[in-house]
N, CA, C and O atoms as a DFTB+ gen file, in Angstrom:
388 C
 N C O
     1  1     114.351      72.043     120.643
     2  2     115.627      72.359     121.030
     3  2     115.882      72.364     122.450
     4  3     115.007      72.771     123.214
     5  1     117.024      71.941     122.891
     6  2     117.333      72.123     124.373
     7  2     118.127      73.436     124.622
     8  3     118.763      73.971     123.714
     9  1     118.074      73.894     125.777
    10  2     118.710      75.184     126.085
    11  2     120.239      75.106     125.904
    12  3     120.886      76.141     125.749
    13  1     120.814      73.919     125.921
    14  2     122.336      73.887     125.583
    15  2     122.498      74.089     124.236
    16  3     123.385      74.878     123.910
    17  1     121.795      73.517     123.305
    18  2     121.770      73.803     121.865
    19  2     121.470      75.134     121.412
    20  3     122.007      75.553     120.386
    21  1     120.606      75.898     122.120
    22  2     120.231      77.333     122.012
    23  2     121.283      78.207     122.343
    24  3     121.429      79.234     121.681
    25  1     122.077      77.925     123.329
    26  2     123.059      78.800     123.971
    27  2     124.383      78.684     123.113
    28  3     125.308      79.449     123.386
    29  1     124.504      77.864     122.200
    30  2     125.751      77.727     121.339
    31  2     125.771      78.891     120.415
    32  3     124.811      79.142     119.685
    33  1     126.988      79.691     120.442
    34  2     127.127      80.890     119.658
    35  2     127.821      80.477     118.376
    36  3     128.649      79.566     118.358
    37  1     127.445      81.202     117.249
    38  2     128.114      80.913     116.000
    39  2     129.564      81.379     115.952
    40  3     130.003      82.265     116.685
    41  1     130.274      80.725     115.046
    42  2     131.694      81.252     115.016
    43  2     131.881      82.252     113.967
    44  3     132.191      81.902     112.828
    45  1     131.703      83.521     114.297
    46  2     131.771      84.610     113.448
    47  2     133.181      84.820     112.855
    48  3     134.138      84.250     113.378
    49  1     133.333      85.587     111.825
    50  2     134.628      85.856     111.143
    51  2     135.572      86.498     112.307
    52  3     136.704      86.053     112.498
    53  1     135.114      87.409     112.955
    54  2     135.918      88.037     114.034
    55  2     136.407      86.980     115.107
    56  3     137.599      86.900     115.403
    57  1     135.501      86.223     115.640
    58  2     135.854      85.199     116.571
    59  2     136.920      84.160     115.931
    60  3     137.833      83.712     116.625
    61  1     136.769      83.829     114.677
    62  2     137.612      82.926     113.975
    63  2     139.048      83.537     114.022
    64  3     140.002      82.887     114.452
    65  1     139.160      84.847     113.550
    66  2     140.376      85.396     113.510
    67  2     141.061      85.503     114.804
    68  3     142.283      85.378     114.875
    69  1     140.273      85.746     115.905
    70  2     140.773      85.864     117.289
    71  2     141.373      84.586     117.707
    72  3     142.476      84.595     118.254
    73  1     140.685      83.401     117.476
    74  2     141.069      82.093     117.853
    75  2     142.336      81.551     117.223
    76  3     143.172      80.875     117.823
    77  1     142.399      81.952     115.823
    78  2     143.692      81.690     114.975
    79  2     144.793      82.495     115.443
    80  3     145.913      81.989     115.524
    81  1     144.580      83.739     115.771
    82  2     145.707      84.691     116.294
    83  2     146.234      84.108     117.648
    84  3     147.420      84.060     117.974
    85  1     145.143      83.662     118.403
    86  2     145.785      82.986     119.816
    87  2     146.471      81.724     119.477
    88  3     147.380      81.441     120.258
    89  1     146.282      80.955     118.584
    90  2     146.999      79.732     118.197
    91  2     148.367      80.212     117.610
    92  3     149.327      79.480     117.851
    93  1     148.573      81.269     116.918
    94  2     149.788      81.840     116.426
    95  2     150.428      82.348     117.534
    96  3     151.657      82.286     117.512
    97  1     149.849      82.881     118.586
    98  2     150.550      83.432     119.729
    99  2     151.250      82.289     120.554
   100  3     152.379      82.407     121.031
   101  1     150.452      81.161     120.671
   102  2     150.957      80.001     121.480
   103  2     152.176      79.462     120.564
   104  3     153.240      79.182     121.117
   105  1     152.049      79.335     119.360
   106  2     153.101      78.803     118.459
   107  2     154.302      79.557     118.598
   108  3     155.399      79.043     118.814
   109  1     154.074      80.875     118.465
   110  2     155.296      81.776     118.527
   111  2     155.979      81.733     119.821
   112  3     157.205      81.636     119.872
   113  1     155.224      81.801     120.900
   114  2     155.927      81.721     122.313
   115  2     156.643      80.409     122.491
   116  3     157.765      80.382     122.996
   117  1     155.970      79.231     122.056
   118  2     156.500      77.830     122.307
   119  2     157.796      77.866     121.390
   120  3     158.849      77.516     121.922
   121  1     157.811      78.231     120.154
   122  2     158.831      78.225     119.240
   123  2     160.058      79.123     119.636
   124  3     161.209      78.740     119.426
   125  1     159.763      80.361     120.229
   126  2     160.755      81.159     120.790
   127  2     161.457      80.497     121.886
   128  3     162.684      80.552     121.954
   129  1     160.693      79.822     122.819
   130  2     161.239      79.355     124.081
   131  2     162.191      78.170     123.735
   132  3     163.317      78.028     124.214
   133  1     161.541      77.272     122.770
   134  2     162.431      76.138     122.278
   135  2     163.751      76.667     121.625
   136  3     164.862      76.180     121.832
   137  1     163.507      77.617     120.895
   138  2     164.799      78.166     120.139
   139  2     165.819      78.574     121.171
   140  3     166.983      78.187     121.069
   141  1     165.401      79.375     122.202
   142  2     166.348      79.710     123.263
   143  2     166.834      78.669     124.056
   144  3     167.956      78.711     124.562
   145  1     165.953      77.611     124.214
   146  2     166.440      76.558     125.045
   147  2     167.583      75.734     124.187
   148  3     168.563      75.238     124.743
   149  1     167.358      75.648     122.847
   150  2     168.385      75.032     121.969
   151  2     169.710      75.659     122.106
   152  3     170.750      75.008     122.198
   153  1     169.629      77.144     122.119
   154  2     170.809      77.862     122.255
   155  2     171.611      77.788     123.537
   156  3     172.833      77.911     123.610
   157  1     170.837      77.587     124.462
   158  2     171.402      77.381     125.839
   159  2     172.144      75.910     125.956
   160  3     173.172      75.731     126.609
   161  1     171.504      74.969     125.272
   162  2     172.158      73.636     125.353
   163  2     173.145      73.381     124.314
   164  3     173.501      72.232     124.052
   165  1     173.560      74.308     123.767
   166  2     174.534      74.351     122.564
   167  2     174.177      73.520     121.340
   168  3     175.052      72.975     120.667
   169  1     172.911      73.433     121.068
   170  2     172.406      72.796     119.795
   171  2     172.734      73.635     118.609
   172  3     173.171      73.174     117.555
   173  1     172.502      74.874     118.838
   174  2     172.939      75.872     117.864
   175  2     173.524      77.131     118.591
   176  3     173.391      77.333     119.798
   177  1     174.180      77.945     117.732
   178  2     174.832      78.971     118.378
   179  2     174.000      79.996     119.141
   180  3     172.887      80.203     118.659
   181  1     174.320      80.665     120.220
   182  2     173.444      81.411     120.991
   183  2     173.079      82.656     120.294
   184  3     172.068      83.294     120.585
   185  1     173.985      83.025     119.289
   186  2     173.694      84.355     118.603
   187  2     172.486      84.168     117.589
   188  3     171.593      85.004     117.453
   189  1     172.566      82.984     116.905
   190  2     171.434      82.499     116.004
   191  2     170.295      82.268     116.789
   192  3     169.234      82.734     116.374
   193  1     170.307      81.601     117.907
   194  2     169.145      81.270     118.642
   195  2     168.542      82.484     119.212
   196  3     167.315      82.410     119.275
   197  1     169.055      83.583     119.647
   198  2     168.638      84.820     120.213
   199  2     167.903      85.528     119.005
   200  3     166.838      86.124     119.169
   201  1     168.489      85.433     117.876
   202  2     167.849      86.306     116.725
   203  2     166.495      85.543     116.299
   204  3     165.432      86.144     116.147
   205  1     166.648      84.149     116.123
   206  2     165.424      83.324     115.768
   207  2     164.453      83.332     116.845
   208  3     163.267      83.308     116.517
   209  1     164.776      83.364     118.160
   210  2     163.983      83.483     119.327
   211  2     163.153      84.795     119.458
   212  3     161.976      84.836     119.818
   213  1     163.916      85.845     119.121
   214  2     163.401      87.180     119.204
   215  2     162.241      87.294     118.030
   216  3     161.146      87.816     118.237
   217  1     162.606      86.787     116.903
   218  2     161.509      86.906     115.795
   219  2     160.425      85.989     116.164
   220  3     159.303      86.456     115.964
   221  1     160.471      84.799     116.653
   222  2     159.254      84.005     117.083
   223  2     158.507      84.595     118.173
   224  3     157.276      84.562     118.190
   225  1     159.291      85.205     119.205
   226  2     158.448      85.657     120.325
   227  2     157.796      87.103     119.802
   228  3     156.730      87.477     120.291
   229  1     158.397      87.805     118.908
   230  2     157.672      88.793     118.368
   231  2     156.288      88.446     117.649
   232  3     155.233      89.055     117.828
   233  1     156.472      87.447     116.874
   234  2     155.253      86.710     116.179
   235  2     154.175      86.424     117.285
   236  3     152.988      86.719     117.143
   237  1     154.691      85.832     118.378
   238  2     153.738      85.390     119.342
   239  2     153.026      86.688     120.097
   240  3     151.845      86.723     120.445
   241  1     153.871      87.602     120.248
   242  2     153.251      88.889     120.853
   243  2     152.253      89.553     119.892
   244  3     151.245      90.069     120.374
   245  1     152.467      89.574     118.554
   246  2     151.563      90.135     117.573
   247  2     150.228      89.384     117.617
   248  3     149.111      89.901     117.620
   249  1     150.549      87.985     117.652
   250  2     149.344      87.167     117.850
   251  2     148.471      87.365     119.099
   252  3     147.243      87.277     119.077
   253  1     149.159      87.623     120.123
   254  2     148.517      87.841     121.363
   255  2     147.697      89.146     121.351
   256  3     146.605      89.193     121.916
   257  1     148.200      90.158     120.736
   258  2     147.499      91.506     120.660
   259  2     146.284      91.383     119.714
   260  3     145.215      91.916     120.014
   261  1     146.447      90.677     118.564
   262  2     145.362      90.656     117.509
   263  2     144.271      89.696     118.211
   264  3     143.073      89.953     118.094
   265  1     144.693      88.669     118.887
   266  2     143.598      87.677     119.325
   267  2     142.912      88.281     120.428
   268  3     141.725      87.988     120.571
   269  1     143.544      89.203     121.364
   270  2     142.814      89.795     122.473
   271  2     141.934      90.855     121.902
   272  3     140.796      90.982     122.353
   273  1     142.424      91.718     120.833
   274  2     141.593      92.602     120.293
   275  2     140.312      92.013     119.636
   276  3     139.210      92.504     119.882
   277  1     140.466      90.977     118.816
   278  2     139.302      90.390     118.133
   279  2     138.289      89.711     119.138
   280  3     137.073      89.870     119.033
   281  1     138.860      88.969     120.085
   282  2     137.914      88.319     121.048
   283  2     137.381      89.331     121.994
   284  3     136.276      89.121     122.493
   285  1     138.037      90.400     122.294
   286  2     137.447      91.458     123.126
   287  2     136.456      92.180     122.497
   288  3     135.489      92.586     123.142
   289  1     136.582      92.395     121.275
   290  2     135.546      93.021     120.384
   291  2     134.291      92.223     120.305
   292  3     133.193      92.779     120.340
   293  1     134.420      90.990     120.204
   294  2     133.144      90.182     120.237
   295  2     132.511      90.185     121.588
   296  3     131.285      90.119     121.679
   297  1     133.246      90.255     122.605
   298  2     132.640      90.360     123.996
   299  2     131.932      91.757     124.068
   300  3     130.805      91.858     124.553
   301  1     132.578      92.759     123.604
   302  2     131.920      94.224     123.728
   303  2     130.727      94.279     123.090
   304  3     129.759      94.799     123.647
   305  1     130.636      93.693     121.707
   306  2     129.414      93.645     120.826
   307  2     128.287      92.986     121.569
   308  3     127.149      93.452     121.631
   309  1     128.675      91.898     122.113
   310  2     127.534      91.046     122.881
   311  2     127.060      91.773     124.088
   312  3     125.861      91.797     124.363
   313  1     127.967      92.373     124.829
   314  2     127.462      93.127     126.012
   315  2     126.731      94.427     125.659
   316  3     125.894      94.861     126.451
   317  1     126.990      95.062     124.539
   318  2     126.379      96.169     124.211
   319  2     124.929      95.803     123.531
   320  3     124.011      96.608     123.688
   321  1     124.737      94.750     122.871
   322  2     123.533      94.203     122.371
   323  2     122.636      93.732     123.550
   324  3     121.421      93.923     123.499
   325  1     123.204      93.136     124.578
   326  2     122.456      92.694     125.700
   327  2     121.830      93.869     126.495
   328  3     120.650      93.883     126.846
   329  1     122.788      94.920     126.766
   330  2     122.347      96.115     127.403
   331  2     121.263      96.779     126.680
   332  3     120.304      97.255     127.286
   333  1     121.384      96.832     125.331
   334  2     120.337      97.620     124.556
   335  2     119.016      96.962     124.566
   336  3     117.990      97.643     124.582
   337  1     118.984      95.493     124.556
   338  2     117.682      94.840     124.763
   339  2     117.233      95.063     126.205
   340  3     116.048      95.272     126.465
   341  1     118.183      95.017     127.145
   342  2     117.676      95.108     128.652
   343  2     116.970      96.495     128.823
   344  3     115.966      96.576     129.531
   345  1     117.483      97.579     128.183
   346  2     116.864      98.870     128.347
   347  2     115.848      99.182     127.293
   348  3     115.366     100.315     127.291
   349  1     115.512      98.412     126.504
   350  2     114.579      98.529     125.508
   351  2     114.815      99.550     124.394
   352  3     113.892     100.193     123.895
   353  1     116.004      99.660     124.053
   354  2     116.385     100.509     122.948
   355  2     116.289      99.890     121.652
   356  3     116.603      98.718     121.443
   357  1     115.815     100.756     120.714
   358  2     115.690     100.313     119.239
   359  2     117.007     100.434     118.503
   360  3     117.790     101.323     118.838
   361  1     117.321      99.542     117.454
   362  2     118.433     100.023     116.732
   363  2     118.219     101.289     115.972
   364  3     117.097     101.661     115.628
   365  1     119.363     101.970     115.708
   366  2     119.111     103.362     115.054
   367  2     118.467     103.096     113.593
   368  3     118.831     102.220     112.808
   369  1     117.480     103.996     113.407
   370  2     116.625     103.980     112.051
   371  2     117.665     104.651     111.172
   372  3     118.429     105.547     111.533
   373  1     117.583     104.041     109.851
   374  2     118.513     104.582     108.738
   375  2     117.975     106.030     108.508
   376  3     116.795     106.317     108.710
   377  1     118.811     106.831     108.120
   378  2     118.584     108.234     107.724
   379  2     117.851     108.228     106.302
   380  3     118.094     107.373     105.451
   381  1     116.976     109.213     106.136
   382  2     116.280     109.339     104.942
   383  2     116.768     110.593     104.236
   384  3     116.102     111.620     104.107
   385  1     117.986     110.398     103.798
   386  2     118.672     111.541     102.982
   387  2     118.588     111.086     101.541
   388  3     119.052     111.789     100.643
């Protein structure tokens, strides 16, 4: 195996959720912007454009927060595991209760 193949990280469920949420974020923001643009150019009424744009922008904001949380969590876990290996810590032993 080459070092490039070894460095490839698997796509875990948390990372997959993060990337899908970021795609939802981009879709929501682009859709909200296009809806407001359609309202400004009188393609649809501005009242309806503002309501639809606000809903799409809210969806984009939710996607941003979920995506950032999931992808940030994967980075935190990776750094914590790397620090534990560096300091020679053992994983916690299961309790014998």
